[in-house]
Amino acid sequence: MIETDSWAWHVTTPWPGFDPTDQSNLDAGGNSMSVDPATYTEITWRDAEGDDMIADTDTDDASTSSNDRVIINGVEHSIREIGGYPGGTMVANGVTYTVNFSVWLLDDGTYLVRIRDEHIPPDLHYKKVESLTLGTFDNVEYSHSLVSTRDEPFLCFVAGTLIHTFDGLIPVEDLLPGDLVLTADNGFRPLRWSASRRVAGRGPAAPVLITAGTLGNSRDLRLSQQHRILVSDWRAELLFGTFEVLVAALHLVNGQSIRLAPSASVKYVHLLFDKHELIFSEGILTESFHPDTYGLSLLDQPTRDEVLSLFPDLGDVRASSTARPCLRGWEARSLAQINRSMHADRGQIVLARQ
């Protein structure tokens, strides 16, 4: 069984003319029907067979029964029917898009609506959507739908982290493309893209917990293991020729105030700017996502292609520099071995002097 966090517009009123004895409720009656964008809801697909498909339960197609479920606000639902309504329209941020819609009719007569993955605009955020209108029923009897893949698996900030923006401290998951975020080097810069994904918080995906005050952070800070933090110290200049370096959170783990914090699940949020930036998270400087070879390897091919379409210069990742030099694991350990005692200074990590 595989559970995948996703999203859809969940209309909580019954499908027009819903009849629980009818196996063909989804029909032309839904043509050009409006859907309220305010019904956006986070959901979880439960793929019982682990085949990356969600099957319906009606008996007039290939899936006469199914243990696949969708979980909405903690309530499990089976899928009665799946339908397609191509040629619909979506207005988002003043732009009108022609899109294909999928509709999932649930066991209680309510229904989910979602844009087909291949038609989701790169910069779409649900808060920007102004109106949704279904297209024309395609008269196809679908027995399964693919688990949605446009919920990208970026690893970066943990949801709930407060980011310093022009409008004050905002949880990272609430940031939208265009929001102005305070950077160390370039003042307030507009966010170009963000995405999130909930994963099992174990093994390489377990977050690193930096307890409040350890590095000058105002609250507990959780980051992915490879998320880099700014370290400033004269010893770094002595060893590496520069006073400021970036160190992966994993390489700062001391087993006490900085430690791995496995959890059943964790929601990671990725932030991308026009260039690699240092931004303030819980009061200390950490990096934005940098699509170097490692970063791009976290993305599936369609998402990787999308990032490269937004930032064509990243086609040669070697030409894309980081905001500060990045220490490799053994280099970070060498620095830590000089003095493992750390204190905070102006929101940056500084190795304490003896």
Coordinates of C-alpha atoms in Angstrom, one line a residue:
M1 CA 0.0 0.0 0.0
I2 CA 1.3 3.5 -0.9
E3 CA -0.2 6.8 0.3
T4 CA 0.5 9.9 -1.7
D5 CA -0.4 13.4 -0.5
S6 CA -2.1 15.4 -3.3
W7 CA -4.8 18.0 -3.8
A8 CA -8.1 18.5 -5.6
W9 CA -11.2 20.7 -5.6
H10 CA -13.6 18.8 -3.4
V11 CA -17.2 19.8 -4.0
T12 CA -19.2 18.8 -0.9
T13 CA -22.6 19.0 -2.5
P14 CA -23.8 15.9 -4.4
W15 CA -23.1 15.7 -8.2
P16 CA -26.2 17.0 -10.0
G17 CA -28.9 14.3 -10.1
F18 CA -26.7 11.8 -8.1
D19 CA -28.4 8.4 -7.9
P20 CA -26.6 5.8 -5.7
T21 CA -28.1 3.0 -7.8
D22 CA -26.9 4.4 -11.1
Q23 CA -23.4 3.5 -12.3
S24 CA -23.2 6.3 -14.9
N25 CA -23.8 9.5 -12.9
L26 CA -21.0 11.2 -14.7
D27 CA -22.3 12.3 -18.0
A28 CA -23.0 15.3 -20.2
G29 CA -25.0 16.8 -17.4
G30 CA -21.6 18.1 -16.1
N31 CA -20.8 19.9 -19.3
S32 CA -19.7 23.6 -18.7
M33 CA -20.4 23.2 -15.0
S34 CA -18.7 25.8 -12.8
V35 CA -16.5 24.6 -9.8
D36 CA -15.8 27.0 -6.9
P37 CA -12.0 27.4 -6.6
A38 CA -12.5 27.9 -2.8
T39 CA -13.2 24.1 -2.6
Y40 CA -9.4 23.4 -2.9
T41 CA -8.6 20.6 -0.5
E42 CA -5.5 18.6 0.5
I43 CA -6.2 14.9 0.0
T44 CA -4.3 11.6 0.2
W45 CA -4.5 8.9 -2.4
R46 CA -4.3 5.4 -0.9
D47 CA -3.0 3.0 -3.6
A48 CA -3.8 -0.4 -2.1
E49 CA -2.0 -2.4 -4.8
G50 CA 1.0 -0.1 -5.2
D51 CA 0.4 0.1 -8.9
D52 CA 0.3 3.9 -9.2
M53 CA -3.4 3.8 -10.1
I54 CA -6.6 4.5 -8.3
A55 CA -9.5 2.2 -9.4
D56 CA -13.2 2.9 -9.1
T57 CA -15.7 0.5 -7.6
D58 CA -18.5 0.4 -10.2
T59 CA -19.2 -2.9 -11.8
D60 CA -19.7 -1.8 -15.4
D61 CA -16.0 -1.6 -16.3
A62 CA -12.7 -3.4 -15.7
S63 CA -12.6 -2.6 -12.0
T64 CA -15.5 -4.4 -10.4
S65 CA -14.1 -3.8 -6.9
S66 CA -11.2 -1.8 -5.4
N67 CA -9.5 -1.3 -2.1
D68 CA -8.0 2.0 -3.3
R69 CA -9.2 5.0 -1.4
V70 CA -9.0 8.8 -1.1
I71 CA -8.7 10.3 2.3
I72 CA -10.2 13.7 2.9
N73 CA -9.9 15.4 6.3
G74 CA -9.3 12.0 7.9
V75 CA -12.3 10.3 6.2
E76 CA -11.8 7.5 3.7
H77 CA -13.8 7.4 0.5
S78 CA -14.0 4.9 -2.3
I79 CA -14.3 6.1 -5.9
R80 CA -17.6 5.3 -7.6
E81 CA -16.8 6.7 -11.0
I82 CA -14.1 8.5 -13.0
G83 CA -14.9 10.9 -15.8
G84 CA -13.1 13.2 -18.2
Y85 CA -14.2 16.7 -19.2
P86 CA -11.7 18.1 -21.7
G87 CA -11.7 21.6 -23.2
G88 CA -12.6 23.4 -20.0
T89 CA -11.3 26.7 -18.9
M90 CA -9.5 28.0 -15.8
V91 CA -8.9 31.7 -15.0
A92 CA -5.8 32.2 -12.8
N93 CA -4.1 35.5 -12.0
G94 CA -6.1 37.1 -14.8
V95 CA -5.0 34.6 -17.5
T96 CA -7.5 32.2 -19.1
Y97 CA -6.2 28.7 -19.8
T98 CA -7.8 25.9 -21.8
V99 CA -7.5 22.7 -19.7
N100 CA -8.7 19.1 -19.4
F101 CA -10.4 18.1 -16.2
S102 CA -10.8 14.8 -14.4
V103 CA -13.7 14.2 -12.1
W104 CA -13.9 11.5 -9.4
L105 CA -17.3 10.7 -8.0
L106 CA -17.1 9.5 -4.4
D107 CA -19.2 7.1 -2.5
D108 CA -21.2 9.8 -0.8
G109 CA -22.1 11.6 -4.0
T110 CA -19.6 14.4 -3.5
Y111 CA -16.8 14.7 -6.1
L112 CA -13.3 15.7 -6.7
V113 CA -12.1 17.9 -9.7
R114 CA -8.6 18.3 -10.8
I115 CA -6.7 19.5 -13.9
R116 CA -5.0 16.8 -15.8
D117 CA -1.3 16.9 -14.8
E118 CA 0.0 17.8 -18.2
H119 CA -2.2 20.9 -18.3
I120 CA -1.1 22.4 -15.0
P121 CA 0.7 25.7 -15.8
P122 CA 4.2 25.9 -14.3
D123 CA 3.5 28.8 -12.0
L124 CA 0.0 27.8 -10.9
H125 CA -0.9 28.2 -7.2
Y126 CA -4.4 27.3 -6.1
K127 CA -4.8 30.8 -4.4
K128 CA -4.4 32.4 -7.8
V129 CA -7.3 30.5 -9.4
E130 CA -10.3 32.7 -10.0
S131 CA -12.7 30.4 -11.8
L132 CA -13.1 26.8 -13.1
T133 CA -15.5 25.6 -15.8
L134 CA -15.6 21.9 -16.9
G135 CA -15.3 21.1 -20.5
T136 CA -17.4 18.5 -22.5
F137 CA -17.9 14.9 -21.2
D138 CA -15.7 12.6 -23.3
N139 CA -18.1 9.6 -23.0
V140 CA -15.3 7.3 -21.8
E141 CA -15.8 4.7 -19.1
Y142 CA -12.6 5.0 -17.0
S143 CA -11.8 2.1 -14.6
H144 CA -8.6 3.7 -13.2
S145 CA -6.8 7.0 -12.9
L146 CA -3.1 7.5 -12.4
V147 CA -1.9 8.8 -9.1
S148 CA -1.2 12.4 -9.7
T149 CA 2.5 13.2 -10.2
R150 CA 2.4 17.0 -10.2
D151 CA 3.1 17.3 -6.4
E152 CA 6.8 17.5 -6.8
P153 CA 9.1 15.7 -4.3
F154 CA 11.4 18.6 -3.4
L155 CA 13.5 18.4 -0.2
C156 CA 14.1 21.7 1.5
F157 CA 12.2 23.5 4.3
V158 CA 9.8 21.7 6.6
A159 CA 6.3 23.1 6.5
G160 CA 5.7 25.5 9.3
T161 CA 9.1 27.2 9.0
L162 CA 8.7 31.0 9.3
I163 CA 10.4 32.9 6.4
H164 CA 11.2 36.6 6.6
T165 CA 9.3 38.4 3.8
F166 CA 8.3 42.0 2.9
D167 CA 5.0 41.3 4.6
G168 CA 6.6 39.9 7.8
L169 CA 7.1 36.3 8.9
I170 CA 5.1 33.8 6.8
P171 CA 5.0 30.0 7.0
V172 CA 7.0 28.7 4.1
E173 CA 4.1 26.6 2.7
D174 CA 2.0 29.8 2.3
L175 CA 4.5 31.6 0.1
L176 CA 3.4 32.3 -3.5
P177 CA 5.4 33.0 -6.7
G178 CA 5.9 36.8 -6.7
D179 CA 6.1 37.2 -3.0
L180 CA 9.1 39.3 -1.9
V181 CA 11.5 37.4 0.4
L182 CA 14.4 39.0 2.3
T183 CA 17.8 37.8 1.1
A184 CA 21.2 38.3 2.6
D185 CA 22.8 39.7 -0.6
N186 CA 20.0 41.2 -2.7
G187 CA 17.4 42.7 -0.4
F188 CA 13.8 41.6 -1.1
R189 CA 13.6 39.2 -4.1
P190 CA 10.5 37.7 -5.8
L191 CA 9.9 34.0 -5.3
R192 CA 9.8 32.4 -8.7
W193 CA 8.5 28.9 -7.9
S194 CA 7.5 26.8 -4.9
A195 CA 6.3 23.2 -4.5
S196 CA 5.8 20.7 -1.7
R197 CA 5.5 17.0 -1.0
R198 CA 4.7 14.9 2.1
V199 CA 6.9 11.9 2.5
A200 CA 7.8 9.3 5.2
G201 CA 10.2 11.1 7.5
R202 CA 12.6 8.3 7.9
G203 CA 16.1 7.4 6.6
P204 CA 17.5 9.9 4.2
A205 CA 14.2 11.8 4.4
A206 CA 14.2 12.3 8.2
P207 CA 14.5 16.0 9.0
V208 CA 17.3 17.6 11.0
L209 CA 16.0 19.3 14.1
I210 CA 17.9 22.4 15.3
T211 CA 16.5 23.3 18.7
A212 CA 15.5 26.9 19.4
G213 CA 18.5 29.1 20.2
T214 CA 21.2 26.6 19.2
L215 CA 22.3 28.6 16.1
G216 CA 20.4 31.8 16.8
N217 CA 17.2 30.5 15.5
S218 CA 14.2 31.9 17.3
R219 CA 12.2 28.7 17.2
D220 CA 12.9 25.0 16.5
L221 CA 14.0 24.7 12.9
R222 CA 13.6 21.6 10.8
L223 CA 15.4 21.2 7.5
S224 CA 16.1 18.3 5.1
Q225 CA 19.4 16.7 5.7
Q226 CA 21.1 18.2 2.6
H227 CA 19.7 21.7 3.2
R228 CA 22.7 24.0 3.7
I229 CA 23.1 26.6 6.4
L230 CA 25.5 29.6 6.5
V231 CA 28.5 29.2 8.8
S232 CA 30.8 32.1 9.5
D233 CA 34.1 31.8 11.3
W234 CA 37.8 32.8 11.0
R235 CA 38.7 29.2 11.1
A236 CA 36.8 28.6 7.9
E237 CA 38.9 31.3 6.3
L238 CA 42.0 29.7 7.6
L239 CA 41.1 26.3 6.3
F240 CA 39.2 27.2 3.1
G241 CA 40.1 30.7 2.3
T242 CA 36.7 32.3 2.9
F243 CA 35.0 33.5 6.1
E244 CA 31.5 32.3 5.1
V245 CA 30.7 28.8 3.9
L246 CA 27.5 26.7 3.5
V247 CA 27.2 23.4 5.4
A248 CA 24.6 20.7 5.0
A249 CA 22.3 20.4 8.1
L250 CA 23.3 16.7 8.4
H251 CA 26.9 17.7 8.9
L252 CA 26.1 19.9 11.9
V253 CA 24.3 17.1 13.8
N254 CA 25.8 16.7 17.3
G255 CA 23.2 14.3 18.7
Q256 CA 21.8 16.8 21.2
S257 CA 20.8 20.3 20.2
I258 CA 21.1 19.4 16.5
R259 CA 19.8 15.9 15.7
L260 CA 17.9 13.8 13.3
A261 CA 14.1 13.8 14.1
P262 CA 12.5 10.9 12.3
S263 CA 8.7 11.1 12.0
A264 CA 5.9 9.1 10.3
S265 CA 5.6 11.9 7.7
V266 CA 7.0 15.3 7.0
K267 CA 6.0 17.9 4.5
Y268 CA 8.9 19.5 2.6
V269 CA 8.7 22.8 0.8
H270 CA 11.0 23.9 -2.0
L271 CA 11.7 27.6 -2.9
L272 CA 13.3 28.7 -6.1
F273 CA 14.5 32.2 -7.0
D274 CA 16.2 33.6 -10.1
K275 CA 19.5 32.8 -8.5
H276 CA 20.7 30.9 -5.5
E277 CA 19.9 33.0 -2.4
L278 CA 20.4 33.0 1.3
I279 CA 17.1 33.7 3.1
F280 CA 16.1 34.0 6.7
S281 CA 14.3 31.0 8.2
E282 CA 13.5 31.2 11.8
G283 CA 16.0 34.0 12.0
I284 CA 19.1 32.3 10.5
L285 CA 20.4 32.3 7.0
T286 CA 19.8 29.1 5.0
E287 CA 19.9 28.5 1.3
S288 CA 17.1 28.5 -1.3
F289 CA 16.9 25.4 -3.6
H290 CA 19.9 25.2 -5.9
P291 CA 19.3 23.0 -9.0
D292 CA 22.8 21.6 -9.2
T293 CA 23.4 18.0 -10.3
Y294 CA 22.2 16.8 -6.9
G295 CA 19.2 19.1 -6.7
L296 CA 18.0 18.2 -10.2
S297 CA 18.4 14.5 -9.4
L298 CA 15.6 14.9 -6.8
L299 CA 13.1 15.8 -9.5
D300 CA 11.3 13.4 -11.9
Q301 CA 11.9 14.0 -15.6
P302 CA 8.8 16.1 -16.3
T303 CA 9.5 18.4 -13.3
R304 CA 13.1 18.6 -14.3
D305 CA 12.1 19.7 -17.8
E306 CA 9.8 22.3 -16.3
V307 CA 12.5 23.8 -14.1
L308 CA 14.8 24.0 -17.1
S309 CA 12.1 25.6 -19.2
L310 CA 11.7 28.3 -16.5
F311 CA 15.5 28.7 -16.1
P312 CA 17.1 27.6 -19.4
D313 CA 20.6 28.7 -18.2
L314 CA 20.5 25.8 -15.8
G315 CA 20.9 23.4 -18.7
D316 CA 24.6 23.6 -17.8
V317 CA 24.4 23.3 -14.1
R318 CA 28.2 23.8 -13.7
A319 CA 27.6 27.4 -14.8
S320 CA 25.2 28.1 -11.9
S321 CA 27.2 29.3 -8.9
T322 CA 26.1 29.0 -5.3
A323 CA 25.7 32.0 -3.0
R324 CA 28.7 30.9 -0.9
P325 CA 31.2 28.1 -1.2
C326 CA 29.7 24.7 -0.1
L327 CA 31.7 22.4 2.1
R328 CA 31.8 18.7 1.4
G329 CA 31.2 16.3 4.3
W330 CA 34.8 15.8 5.2
E331 CA 35.5 19.5 5.1
A332 CA 32.5 20.3 7.4
R333 CA 33.7 17.6 9.8
S334 CA 37.2 19.1 9.8
L335 CA 35.8 22.5 10.7
A336 CA 33.6 21.0 13.4
Q337 CA 36.5 19.1 14.9
I338 CA 38.4 22.3 15.6
N339 CA 35.7 23.4 18.0
R340 CA 32.3 21.7 18.3
S341 CA 31.0 24.4 20.6
M342 CA 28.9 26.9 18.6
H343 CA 27.1 30.1 19.4
A344 CA 24.9 32.5 17.5
D345 CA 26.0 35.9 16.2
R346 CA 23.6 38.1 14.1
G347 CA 21.6 35.2 12.9
Q348 CA 24.6 33.3 11.5
I349 CA 26.4 30.3 12.7
V350 CA 29.7 31.0 14.3
L351 CA 32.2 28.5 15.8
A352 CA 33.0 29.7 19.3
R353 CA 36.5 30.8 20.0
Q354 CA 38.5 29.5 23.0

